[in-house]
Amino acid sequence: MASPEVRKAISEAALKYVKPEGKVFEYGTAGFRMKADLLNTVVFAVGLLAGLRSKKLNGQWIGVMVTASHNPAEDNGVKLIDPMGEMLEAEWETYATKLANSPLESIGDAYDELIKEIDVKMDNPARVVFARDTRASGSRLVGVLNAALTATEVEFSDLKYLTTPQLHYVVRCKNTLGTQYEYGEPTEQGYYEKLAEAFKKVTKGVKIQGSLTVDCANGVGGPKLKELVKYLPSAAEGGIDIKIVNDNVINPDSLNFECGADYVKTKQRAPPSSKAGVLDRCASLDGDADRLVYYFVDEGNVFRLLDGDRIATLAASFIGDLARSAGIAQKLKIGVVQTAYANGSSTDYIEKVLKLPAVCTNTGVKHLHHAALRFDVGVYFEANGHGTITFSENALKVIKSSEPQSPAQQHALDCLNGLTDLINQAVGDALSDMLLVEVILAHKNWGPKEWLATYTDLPSRLVRVEVADRSIFKAYDAERKLESPPGLQAKIDSLQSRYNKGRSFARASGTEDAVRVYAEAASRSEADDLATRVANAVREAGAVKEIVQS
Ligand code: 16G
Ligand code: MG
């Protein structure tokens, strides 16, 4: 139980906020995310829970990130980060949901009930570190967080503006400091130094050609990339010639507006502001810099997207080659983790050309991350550009302790070693992923055209369908099939079988009130047609259920 002082402080602090009437909150794939005005009481609850999570884990640091990623400027969100920089453990998502929905008048009781249910030792210390993106509502929400942490006597550290992956990095560093798993200096500067140091190691002997234009979605990635550039070698010294665009964080409404990774991926076009020339490398981050996509304008002015699938295949092929050159391929189990949204051609390429296992999981970073941990080197990316590479303890041991038999082996081992530092293993990180892509392209001596030529994407289409109640759409088999509503899956199966290389699925979104339909097929018209037909079937199934319910 909380002490009477803490109970009193919680009640007093909670009085300042008003819970939006009739709104039910749910800790989803990306934490809580909605219109920023509705978030005060949710953030207060998250603050209370963060302290409990830390106490439960014997005072390890827990992170709280205030961001709504690629959502519009008027939204905001909040999510918790576990000690190793990972997403919050699934069981605790239900505690977060419970606390966020508890009436304010009795939030102290709900807090005490949770302490009992989770069996938290209240004598343990509690430590929380938090940060936010550049949204205007962030400062108010951080104030609320501060109030909850103060009321519950939690030690905390406010790191102001950070990208989401930077906060994940700091959390992991703080909790590994002084142990054999030390991950780096637990500061923003430590992050830049680690990346820059690793970048220098892995670019030894290679030259990066041309320039890279980076669209920062007018979010926190802009100022942070500018900072990172200060630590990297200049183009003249063998570094990257980085041109930063869409880095306006002064006008709050410009965030994610007609730019950023989500815009580029979903619209399949460059931001209208883009001035890139033919074959120029371009990249887009999202609003909190945990997603990255590349693109370029081909000869003939055709827009070409290089999405998360492309980054995964590029990285897997490079690491596979390095492991072979280093003579350690037999000792490392390398695998790629994707979701159902991965283009079928990328999966074929991984299995048939790279000859690596490809695993499919549910959408949402935590699912991919956990599946990746089952490999020694787990390459995971969502098609939308979120991903990273994990190295097992065994992999680190093999890479660090192998005795090279030749200068070529030495070079490959050094490069692998550098990669383990260059890659943010806590979470997908657009800045770190960007350096990784640049390094690989330089090693392979490839421009974006050669990268694109590795395989040909099947034309695909994504459709968003609004339904009365998305919860009736229950998926299985890594969200590739629906068990409910009854009969719908049979319809989808029959539709996709009519198209050459047809593949389609529908799943309820975890972040919006909608069902998403994905379809791919051998030609653009077939993919579009299949998507339209499946969307109609979903619409009908949703409508039927609505009538049944009423
Ligand atoms: C969240 C997820 C992202 C996923 C997306 C799917 C995290 C940090 N983010 O943004 O990985 O692709 O949701 O959204 O897990 P949807 O469920 O609306 O399709
Ligand atoms: Mg994001």
JSON list of C-alpha atoms in Angstrom, two decimals, residues 55-266:
[
{"chain": "A", "resi": 55, "resn": "LYS", "atom": "CA", "xyz": [9.96, -0.42, -7.95]},
{"chain": "A", "resi": 56, "resn": "LYS", "atom": "CA", "xyz": [8.86, -3.82, -9.19]},
{"chain": "A", "resi": 57, "resn": "LEU", "atom": "CA", "xyz": [12.19, -4.12, -11.03]},
{"chain": "A", "resi": 58, "resn": "ASN", "atom": "CA", "xyz": [14.23, -3.14, -7.97]},
{"chain": "A", "resi": 59, "resn": "GLY", "atom": "CA", "xyz": [14.71, 0.48, -8.90]},
{"chain": "A", "resi": 60, "resn": "GLN", "atom": "CA", "xyz": [15.90, 0.02, -12.47]},
{"chain": "A", "resi": 61, "resn": "TRP", "atom": "CA", "xyz": [15.31, 3.07, -14.67]},
{"chain": "A", "resi": 62, "resn": "ILE", "atom": "CA", "xyz": [12.06, 3.11, -16.65]},
{"chain": "A", "resi": 63, "resn": "GLY", "atom": "CA", "xyz": [11.59, 5.45, -19.60]},
{"chain": "A", "resi": 64, "resn": "VAL", "atom": "CA", "xyz": [8.53, 7.50, -20.50]},
{"chain": "A", "resi": 65, "resn": "MET", "atom": "CA", "xyz": [8.38, 8.99, -24.00]},
{"chain": "A", "resi": 66, "resn": "VAL", "atom": "CA", "xyz": [5.83, 11.66, -24.87]},
{"chain": "A", "resi": 67, "resn": "THR", "atom": "CA", "xyz": [5.27, 11.51, -28.62]},
{"chain": "A", "resi": 68, "resn": "ALA", "atom": "CA", "xyz": [2.69, 10.68, -31.27]},
{"chain": "A", "resi": 69, "resn": "SER", "atom": "CA", "xyz": [5.29, 9.75, -33.87]},
{"chain": "A", "resi": 70, "resn": "HIS", "atom": "CA", "xyz": [3.94, 10.27, -37.41]},
{"chain": "A", "resi": 71, "resn": "ASN", "atom": "CA", "xyz": [0.48, 11.44, -36.29]},
{"chain": "A", "resi": 72, "resn": "PRO", "atom": "CA", "xyz": [-0.70, 15.00, -37.02]},
{"chain": "A", "resi": 73, "resn": "ALA", "atom": "CA", "xyz": [0.56, 17.89, -34.91]},
{"chain": "A", "resi": 74, "resn": "GLU", "atom": "CA", "xyz": [-2.58, 18.12, -32.74]},
{"chain": "A", "resi": 75, "resn": "ASP", "atom": "CA", "xyz": [-2.16, 14.55, -31.46]},
{"chain": "A", "resi": 76, "resn": "ASN", "atom": "CA", "xyz": [0.17, 13.34, -28.78]},
{"chain": "A", "resi": 77, "resn": "GLY", "atom": "CA", "xyz": [0.90, 10.11, -26.99]},
{"chain": "A", "resi": 78, "resn": "VAL", "atom": "CA", "xyz": [2.83, 8.44, -24.23]},
{"chain": "A", "resi": 79, "resn": "LYS", "atom": "CA", "xyz": [4.60, 5.12, -23.87]},
{"chain": "A", "resi": 80, "resn": "LEU", "atom": "CA", "xyz": [6.72, 3.30, -21.36]},
{"chain": "A", "resi": 81, "resn": "ILE", "atom": "CA", "xyz": [10.20, 1.88, -21.96]},
{"chain": "A", "resi": 82, "resn": "ASP", "atom": "CA", "xyz": [11.49, -1.16, -20.10]},
{"chain": "A", "resi": 83, "resn": "PRO", "atom": "CA", "xyz": [15.00, -1.35, -18.57]},
{"chain": "A", "resi": 84, "resn": "MET", "atom": "CA", "xyz": [16.82, -2.82, -21.58]},
{"chain": "A", "resi": 85, "resn": "GLY", "atom": "CA", "xyz": [15.33, -0.14, -23.81]},
{"chain": "A", "resi": 86, "resn": "GLU", "atom": "CA", "xyz": [12.59, -2.46, -24.95]},
{"chain": "A", "resi": 87, "resn": "MET", "atom": "CA", "xyz": [8.85, -1.93, -25.22]},
{"chain": "A", "resi": 88, "resn": "LEU", "atom": "CA", "xyz": [6.82, -2.35, -22.05]},
{"chain": "A", "resi": 89, "resn": "GLU", "atom": "CA", "xyz": [6.15, -5.98, -21.10]},
{"chain": "A", "resi": 90, "resn": "ALA", "atom": "CA", "xyz": [2.74, -6.98, -22.47]},
{"chain": "A", "resi": 91, "resn": "GLU", "atom": "CA", "xyz": [1.21, -7.84, -19.09]},
{"chain": "A", "resi": 92, "resn": "TRP", "atom": "CA", "xyz": [1.81, -4.30, -17.90]},
{"chain": "A", "resi": 93, "resn": "GLU", "atom": "CA", "xyz": [-0.12, -2.86, -20.83]},
{"chain": "A", "resi": 94, "resn": "THR", "atom": "CA", "xyz": [-3.29, -4.08, -19.12]},
{"chain": "A", "resi": 95, "resn": "TYR", "atom": "CA", "xyz": [-2.24, -2.37, -15.86]},
{"chain": "A", "resi": 96, "resn": "ALA", "atom": "CA", "xyz": [-1.66, 0.85, -17.80]},
{"chain": "A", "resi": 97, "resn": "THR", "atom": "CA", "xyz": [-5.10, 0.50, -19.37]},
{"chain": "A", "resi": 98, "resn": "LYS", "atom": "CA", "xyz": [-6.70, -0.16, -16.01]},
{"chain": "A", "resi": 99, "resn": "LEU", "atom": "CA", "xyz": [-5.12, 2.84, -14.32]},
{"chain": "A", "resi": 100, "resn": "ALA", "atom": "CA", "xyz": [-5.82, 5.18, -17.23]},
{"chain": "A", "resi": 101, "resn": "ASN", "atom": "CA", "xyz": [-9.52, 4.31, -17.11]},
{"chain": "A", "resi": 102, "resn": "SER", "atom": "CA", "xyz": [-9.92, 4.57, -13.38]},
{"chain": "A", "resi": 103, "resn": "PRO", "atom": "CA", "xyz": [-12.07, 7.56, -12.21]},
{"chain": "A", "resi": 104, "resn": "LEU", "atom": "CA", "xyz": [-9.92, 10.39, -10.91]},
{"chain": "A", "resi": 105, "resn": "GLU", "atom": "CA", "xyz": [-11.71, 10.53, -7.54]},
{"chain": "A", "resi": 106, "resn": "SER", "atom": "CA", "xyz": [-10.61, 6.98, -6.78]},
{"chain": "A", "resi": 107, "resn": "ILE", "atom": "CA", "xyz": [-7.26, 6.84, -8.59]},
{"chain": "A", "resi": 108, "resn": "GLY", "atom": "CA", "xyz": [-5.50, 6.41, -5.24]},
{"chain": "A", "resi": 109, "resn": "ASP", "atom": "CA", "xyz": [-7.55, 3.26, -4.62]},
{"chain": "A", "resi": 110, "resn": "ALA", "atom": "CA", "xyz": [-6.79, 1.94, -8.10]},
{"chain": "A", "resi": 111, "resn": "TYR", "atom": "CA", "xyz": [-3.10, 2.61, -7.44]},
{"chain": "A", "resi": 112, "resn": "ASP", "atom": "CA", "xyz": [-3.22, 0.65, -4.17]},
{"chain": "A", "resi": 113, "resn": "GLU", "atom": "CA", "xyz": [-5.10, -2.22, -5.82]},
{"chain": "A", "resi": 114, "resn": "LEU", "atom": "CA", "xyz": [-2.42, -2.46, -8.48]},
{"chain": "A", "resi": 115, "resn": "ILE", "atom": "CA", "xyz": [0.32, -2.49, -5.86]},
{"chain": "A", "resi": 116, "resn": "LYS", "atom": "CA", "xyz": [-1.39, -5.49, -4.33]},
{"chain": "A", "resi": 117, "resn": "GLU", "atom": "CA", "xyz": [-2.14, -7.22, -7.61]},
{"chain": "A", "resi": 118, "resn": "ILE", "atom": "CA", "xyz": [1.39, -6.82, -8.97]},
{"chain": "A", "resi": 119, "resn": "ASP", "atom": "CA", "xyz": [2.94, -7.34, -5.55]},
{"chain": "A", "resi": 120, "resn": "VAL", "atom": "CA", "xyz": [5.18, -4.27, -5.59]},
{"chain": "A", "resi": 121, "resn": "LYS", "atom": "CA", "xyz": [7.61, -3.76, -2.72]},
{"chain": "A", "resi": 122, "resn": "MET", "atom": "CA", "xyz": [6.99, -0.13, -1.91]},
{"chain": "A", "resi": 123, "resn": "ASP", "atom": "CA", "xyz": [10.30, 0.23, -0.04]},
{"chain": "A", "resi": 124, "resn": "ASN", "atom": "CA", "xyz": [12.22, -0.23, -3.28]},
{"chain": "A", "resi": 125, "resn": "PRO", "atom": "CA", "xyz": [13.55, 2.88, -4.99]},
{"chain": "A", "resi": 126, "resn": "ALA", "atom": "CA", "xyz": [11.85, 4.15, -8.16]},
{"chain": "A", "resi": 127, "resn": "ARG", "atom": "CA", "xyz": [13.63, 5.89, -11.04]},
{"chain": "A", "resi": 128, "resn": "VAL", "atom": "CA", "xyz": [12.13, 7.30, -14.19]},
{"chain": "A", "resi": 129, "resn": "VAL", "atom": "CA", "xyz": [13.71, 9.14, -17.12]},
{"chain": "A", "resi": 130, "resn": "PHE", "atom": "CA", "xyz": [11.55, 10.92, -19.67]},
{"chain": "A", "resi": 131, "resn": "ALA", "atom": "CA", "xyz": [11.70, 12.97, -22.84]},
{"chain": "A", "resi": 132, "resn": "ARG", "atom": "CA", "xyz": [9.40, 14.28, -25.54]},
{"chain": "A", "resi": 133, "resn": "ASP", "atom": "CA", "xyz": [9.25, 15.19, -29.21]},
{"chain": "A", "resi": 134, "resn": "THR", "atom": "CA", "xyz": [8.70, 18.75, -30.44]},
{"chain": "A", "resi": 135, "resn": "ARG", "atom": "CA", "xyz": [4.89, 18.89, -30.27]},
{"chain": "A", "resi": 136, "resn": "ALA", "atom": "CA", "xyz": [3.46, 22.05, -28.68]},
{"chain": "A", "resi": 137, "resn": "SER", "atom": "CA", "xyz": [1.40, 19.99, -26.21]},
{"chain": "A", "resi": 138, "resn": "GLY", "atom": "CA", "xyz": [4.52, 18.18, -24.97]},
{"chain": "A", "resi": 139, "resn": "SER", "atom": "CA", "xyz": [5.46, 20.71, -22.30]},
{"chain": "A", "resi": 140, "resn": "ARG", "atom": "CA", "xyz": [2.02, 20.56, -20.67]},
{"chain": "A", "resi": 141, "resn": "LEU", "atom": "CA", "xyz": [2.06, 16.76, -20.68]},
{"chain": "A", "resi": 142, "resn": "VAL", "atom": "CA", "xyz": [5.55, 16.60, -19.25]},
{"chain": "A", "resi": 143, "resn": "GLY", "atom": "CA", "xyz": [4.24, 18.88, -16.48]},
{"chain": "A", "resi": 144, "resn": "VAL", "atom": "CA", "xyz": [1.54, 16.30, -15.72]},
{"chain": "A", "resi": 145, "resn": "LEU", "atom": "CA", "xyz": [4.11, 13.52, -15.69]},
{"chain": "A", "resi": 146, "resn": "ASN", "atom": "CA", "xyz": [6.24, 15.56, -13.33]},
{"chain": "A", "resi": 147, "resn": "ALA", "atom": "CA", "xyz": [3.24, 16.00, -10.99]},
{"chain": "A", "resi": 148, "resn": "ALA", "atom": "CA", "xyz": [2.56, 12.22, -10.88]},
{"chain": "A", "resi": 149, "resn": "LEU", "atom": "CA", "xyz": [6.21, 11.36, -10.24]},
{"chain": "A", "resi": 150, "resn": "THR", "atom": "CA", "xyz": [6.55, 14.04, -7.57]},
{"chain": "A", "resi": 151, "resn": "ALA", "atom": "CA", "xyz": [3.38, 12.89, -5.78]},
{"chain": "A", "resi": 152, "resn": "THR", "atom": "CA", "xyz": [4.69, 9.32, -5.66]},
{"chain": "A", "resi": 153, "resn": "GLU", "atom": "CA", "xyz": [8.20, 10.36, -4.56]},
{"chain": "A", "resi": 154, "resn": "VAL", "atom": "CA", "xyz": [9.92, 8.93, -7.63]},
{"chain": "A", "resi": 155, "resn": "GLU", "atom": "CA", "xyz": [13.44, 10.03, -8.54]},
{"chain": "A", "resi": 156, "resn": "PHE", "atom": "CA", "xyz": [13.30, 11.36, -12.09]},
{"chain": "A", "resi": 157, "resn": "SER", "atom": "CA", "xyz": [15.33, 12.91, -14.83]},
{"chain": "A", "resi": 158, "resn": "ASP", "atom": "CA", "xyz": [13.81, 15.15, -17.53]},
{"chain": "A", "resi": 159, "resn": "LEU", "atom": "CA", "xyz": [15.87, 14.92, -20.73]},
{"chain": "A", "resi": 160, "resn": "LYS", "atom": "CA", "xyz": [13.69, 17.48, -22.58]},
{"chain": "A", "resi": 161, "resn": "TYR", "atom": "CA", "xyz": [13.69, 16.87, -26.34]},
{"chain": "A", "resi": 162, "resn": "LEU", "atom": "CA", "xyz": [14.95, 13.52, -27.65]},
{"chain": "A", "resi": 163, "resn": "THR", "atom": "CA", "xyz": [14.08, 11.17, -30.48]},
{"chain": "A", "resi": 164, "resn": "THR", "atom": "CA", "xyz": [12.26, 8.07, -29.24]},
{"chain": "A", "resi": 165, "resn": "PRO", "atom": "CA", "xyz": [15.25, 5.79, -29.97]},
{"chain": "A", "resi": 166, "resn": "GLN", "atom": "CA", "xyz": [17.60, 8.15, -28.13]},
{"chain": "A", "resi": 167, "resn": "LEU", "atom": "CA", "xyz": [15.51, 7.73, -25.00]},
{"chain": "A", "resi": 168, "resn": "HIS", "atom": "CA", "xyz": [15.50, 3.94, -25.45]},
{"chain": "A", "resi": 169, "resn": "TYR", "atom": "CA", "xyz": [19.28, 4.11, -25.74]},
{"chain": "A", "resi": 170, "resn": "VAL", "atom": "CA", "xyz": [19.64, 6.20, -22.56]},
{"chain": "A", "resi": 171, "resn": "VAL", "atom": "CA", "xyz": [17.38, 3.84, -20.58]},
{"chain": "A", "resi": 172, "resn": "ARG", "atom": "CA", "xyz": [19.46, 0.83, -21.61]},
{"chain": "A", "resi": 173, "resn": "CYS", "atom": "CA", "xyz": [22.72, 2.66, -20.81]},
{"chain": "A", "resi": 174, "resn": "LYS", "atom": "CA", "xyz": [21.51, 3.73, -17.37]},
{"chain": "A", "resi": 175, "resn": "ASN", "atom": "CA", "xyz": [20.56, 0.19, -16.43]},
{"chain": "A", "resi": 176, "resn": "THR", "atom": "CA", "xyz": [23.71, -1.48, -17.72]},
{"chain": "A", "resi": 177, "resn": "LEU", "atom": "CA", "xyz": [26.19, 1.06, -16.38]},
{"chain": "A", "resi": 178, "resn": "GLY", "atom": "CA", "xyz": [29.00, -0.70, -14.54]},
{"chain": "A", "resi": 179, "resn": "THR", "atom": "CA", "xyz": [27.87, -4.19, -15.62]},
{"chain": "A", "resi": 180, "resn": "GLN", "atom": "CA", "xyz": [29.41, -6.49, -18.23]},
{"chain": "A", "resi": 181, "resn": "TYR", "atom": "CA", "xyz": [26.59, -5.44, -20.60]},
{"chain": "A", "resi": 182, "resn": "GLU", "atom": "CA", "xyz": [27.49, -1.75, -20.48]},
{"chain": "A", "resi": 183, "resn": "TYR", "atom": "CA", "xyz": [25.87, -0.17, -23.53]},
{"chain": "A", "resi": 184, "resn": "GLY", "atom": "CA", "xyz": [27.32, 3.35, -23.58]},
{"chain": "A", "resi": 185, "resn": "GLU", "atom": "CA", "xyz": [27.28, 6.73, -21.85]},
{"chain": "A", "resi": 186, "resn": "PRO", "atom": "CA", "xyz": [23.70, 7.39, -20.69]},
{"chain": "A", "resi": 187, "resn": "THR", "atom": "CA", "xyz": [23.51, 10.83, -22.30]},
{"chain": "A", "resi": 188, "resn": "GLU", "atom": "CA", "xyz": [22.54, 12.36, -25.61]},
{"chain": "A", "resi": 189, "resn": "GLN", "atom": "CA", "xyz": [26.18, 13.19, -26.21]},
{"chain": "A", "resi": 190, "resn": "GLY", "atom": "CA", "xyz": [27.14, 9.59, -25.41]},
{"chain": "A", "resi": 191, "resn": "TYR", "atom": "CA", "xyz": [24.70, 8.49, -28.10]},
{"chain": "A", "resi": 192, "resn": "TYR", "atom": "CA", "xyz": [26.32, 10.68, -30.75]},
{"chain": "A", "resi": 193, "resn": "GLU", "atom": "CA", "xyz": [29.82, 9.66, -29.72]},
{"chain": "A", "resi": 194, "resn": "LYS", "atom": "CA", "xyz": [28.99, 5.97, -29.86]},
{"chain": "A", "resi": 195, "resn": "LEU", "atom": "CA", "xyz": [27.43, 6.23, -33.32]},
{"chain": "A", "resi": 196, "resn": "ALA", "atom": "CA", "xyz": [30.21, 8.43, -34.69]},
{"chain": "A", "resi": 197, "resn": "GLU", "atom": "CA", "xyz": [32.94, 6.18, -33.34]},
{"chain": "A", "resi": 198, "resn": "ALA", "atom": "CA", "xyz": [31.31, 3.09, -34.83]},
{"chain": "A", "resi": 199, "resn": "PHE", "atom": "CA", "xyz": [30.69, 4.88, -38.12]},
{"chain": "A", "resi": 200, "resn": "LYS", "atom": "CA", "xyz": [34.40, 5.69, -38.43]},
{"chain": "A", "resi": 201, "resn": "LYS", "atom": "CA", "xyz": [35.29, 2.06, -37.76]},
{"chain": "A", "resi": 202, "resn": "VAL", "atom": "CA", "xyz": [33.00, 0.62, -40.41]},
{"chain": "A", "resi": 203, "resn": "THR", "atom": "CA", "xyz": [33.84, 3.16, -43.11]},
{"chain": "A", "resi": 204, "resn": "LYS", "atom": "CA", "xyz": [37.56, 2.48, -42.96]},
{"chain": "A", "resi": 205, "resn": "GLY", "atom": "CA", "xyz": [38.81, 2.08, -46.50]},
{"chain": "A", "resi": 206, "resn": "VAL", "atom": "CA", "xyz": [35.54, 2.91, -48.25]},
{"chain": "A", "resi": 207, "resn": "LYS", "atom": "CA", "xyz": [34.29, 6.11, -49.79]},
{"chain": "A", "resi": 208, "resn": "ILE", "atom": "CA", "xyz": [30.72, 7.41, -49.60]},
{"chain": "A", "resi": 209, "resn": "GLN", "atom": "CA", "xyz": [29.63, 8.77, -52.95]},
{"chain": "A", "resi": 210, "resn": "GLY", "atom": "CA", "xyz": [27.32, 11.69, -53.65]},
{"chain": "A", "resi": 211, "resn": "SER", "atom": "CA", "xyz": [25.02, 13.30, -51.13]},
{"chain": "A", "resi": 212, "resn": "LEU", "atom": "CA", "xyz": [22.11, 12.23, -48.96]},
{"chain": "A", "resi": 213, "resn": "THR", "atom": "CA", "xyz": [19.08, 14.49, -48.53]},
{"chain": "A", "resi": 214, "resn": "VAL", "atom": "CA", "xyz": [17.26, 13.79, -45.27]},
{"chain": "A", "resi": 215, "resn": "ASP", "atom": "CA", "xyz": [13.63, 14.87, -44.77]},
{"chain": "A", "resi": 216, "resn": "CYS", "atom": "CA", "xyz": [13.16, 15.17, -41.01]},
{"chain": "A", "resi": 217, "resn": "ALA", "atom": "CA", "xyz": [9.32, 15.42, -41.03]},
{"chain": "A", "resi": 218, "resn": "ASN", "atom": "CA", "xyz": [9.70, 18.81, -39.27]},
{"chain": "A", "resi": 219, "resn": "GLY", "atom": "CA", "xyz": [10.09, 16.82, -36.08]},
{"chain": "A", "resi": 220, "resn": "VAL", "atom": "CA", "xyz": [12.64, 16.20, -33.37]},
{"chain": "A", "resi": 221, "resn": "GLY", "atom": "CA", "xyz": [14.85, 14.27, -35.81]},
{"chain": "A", "resi": 222, "resn": "GLY", "atom": "CA", "xyz": [15.86, 17.58, -37.45]},
{"chain": "A", "resi": 223, "resn": "PRO", "atom": "CA", "xyz": [17.73, 19.20, -34.57]},
{"chain": "A", "resi": 224, "resn": "LYS", "atom": "CA", "xyz": [19.07, 15.82, -33.45]},
{"chain": "A", "resi": 225, "resn": "LEU", "atom": "CA", "xyz": [20.46, 14.95, -36.88]},
{"chain": "A", "resi": 226, "resn": "LYS", "atom": "CA", "xyz": [22.11, 18.38, -36.98]},
{"chain": "A", "resi": 227, "resn": "GLU", "atom": "CA", "xyz": [23.74, 17.53, -33.68]},
{"chain": "A", "resi": 228, "resn": "LEU", "atom": "CA", "xyz": [24.85, 14.07, -34.86]},
{"chain": "A", "resi": 229, "resn": "VAL", "atom": "CA", "xyz": [26.45, 15.56, -37.98]},
{"chain": "A", "resi": 230, "resn": "LYS", "atom": "CA", "xyz": [28.82, 17.55, -35.73]},
{"chain": "A", "resi": 231, "resn": "TYR", "atom": "CA", "xyz": [30.29, 14.29, -34.46]},
{"chain": "A", "resi": 232, "resn": "LEU", "atom": "CA", "xyz": [30.60, 12.58, -37.85]},
{"chain": "A", "resi": 233, "resn": "PRO", "atom": "CA", "xyz": [33.52, 13.07, -40.22]},
{"chain": "A", "resi": 234, "resn": "SER", "atom": "CA", "xyz": [32.80, 15.68, -42.89]},
{"chain": "A", "resi": 235, "resn": "ALA", "atom": "CA", "xyz": [32.30, 14.64, -46.50]},
{"chain": "A", "resi": 236, "resn": "ALA", "atom": "CA", "xyz": [35.87, 15.74, -47.22]},
{"chain": "A", "resi": 237, "resn": "GLU", "atom": "CA", "xyz": [37.10, 13.48, -44.40]},
{"chain": "A", "resi": 238, "resn": "GLY", "atom": "CA", "xyz": [35.27, 10.47, -45.82]},
{"chain": "A", "resi": 239, "resn": "GLY", "atom": "CA", "xyz": [31.89, 11.07, -44.18]},
{"chain": "A", "resi": 240, "resn": "ILE", "atom": "CA", "xyz": [28.45, 11.63, -45.68]},
{"chain": "A", "resi": 241, "resn": "ASP", "atom": "CA", "xyz": [27.43, 14.84, -47.40]},
{"chain": "A", "resi": 242, "resn": "ILE", "atom": "CA", "xyz": [24.11, 15.22, -45.53]},
{"chain": "A", "resi": 243, "resn": "LYS", "atom": "CA", "xyz": [21.57, 17.81, -46.66]},
{"chain": "A", "resi": 244, "resn": "ILE", "atom": "CA", "xyz": [18.88, 18.33, -44.03]},
{"chain": "A", "resi": 245, "resn": "VAL", "atom": "CA", "xyz": [15.39, 19.39, -45.21]},
{"chain": "A", "resi": 246, "resn": "ASN", "atom": "CA", "xyz": [11.99, 19.69, -43.49]},
{"chain": "A", "resi": 247, "resn": "ASP", "atom": "CA", "xyz": [13.59, 20.60, -40.19]},
{"chain": "A", "resi": 248, "resn": "ASN", "atom": "CA", "xyz": [11.18, 23.36, -39.17]},
{"chain": "A", "resi": 249, "resn": "VAL", "atom": "CA", "xyz": [10.34, 22.79, -35.50]},
{"chain": "A", "resi": 250, "resn": "ILE", "atom": "CA", "xyz": [9.31, 26.41, -34.95]},
{"chain": "A", "resi": 251, "resn": "ASN", "atom": "CA", "xyz": [5.98, 26.17, -36.76]},
{"chain": "A", "resi": 252, "resn": "PRO", "atom": "CA", "xyz": [4.25, 23.38, -34.79]},
{"chain": "A", "resi": 253, "resn": "ASP", "atom": "CA", "xyz": [1.69, 22.68, -37.53]},
{"chain": "A", "resi": 254, "resn": "SER", "atom": "CA", "xyz": [4.30, 21.65, -40.06]},
{"chain": "A", "resi": 255, "resn": "LEU", "atom": "CA", "xyz": [5.10, 18.42, -38.17]},
{"chain": "A", "resi": 256, "resn": "ASN", "atom": "CA", "xyz": [4.55, 15.40, -40.45]},
{"chain": "A", "resi": 257, "resn": "PHE", "atom": "CA", "xyz": [2.67, 17.66, -42.85]},
{"chain": "A", "resi": 258, "resn": "GLU", "atom": "CA", "xyz": [3.26, 16.54, -46.44]},
{"chain": "A", "resi": 259, "resn": "CYS", "atom": "CA", "xyz": [6.60, 15.07, -45.48]},
{"chain": "A", "resi": 260, "resn": "GLY", "atom": "CA", "xyz": [8.17, 12.36, -43.36]},
{"chain": "A", "resi": 261, "resn": "ALA", "atom": "CA", "xyz": [8.52, 8.59, -43.63]},
{"chain": "A", "resi": 262, "resn": "ASP", "atom": "CA", "xyz": [4.82, 7.81, -43.23]},
{"chain": "A", "resi": 263, "resn": "TYR", "atom": "CA", "xyz": [3.82, 10.30, -45.93]},
{"chain": "A", "resi": 264, "resn": "VAL", "atom": "CA", "xyz": [6.39, 8.92, -48.37]},
{"chain": "A", "resi": 265, "resn": "LYS", "atom": "CA", "xyz": [5.53, 5.29, -47.67]},
{"chain": "A", "resi": 266, "resn": "THR", "atom": "CA", "xyz": [1.75, 5.57, -47.74]}
]
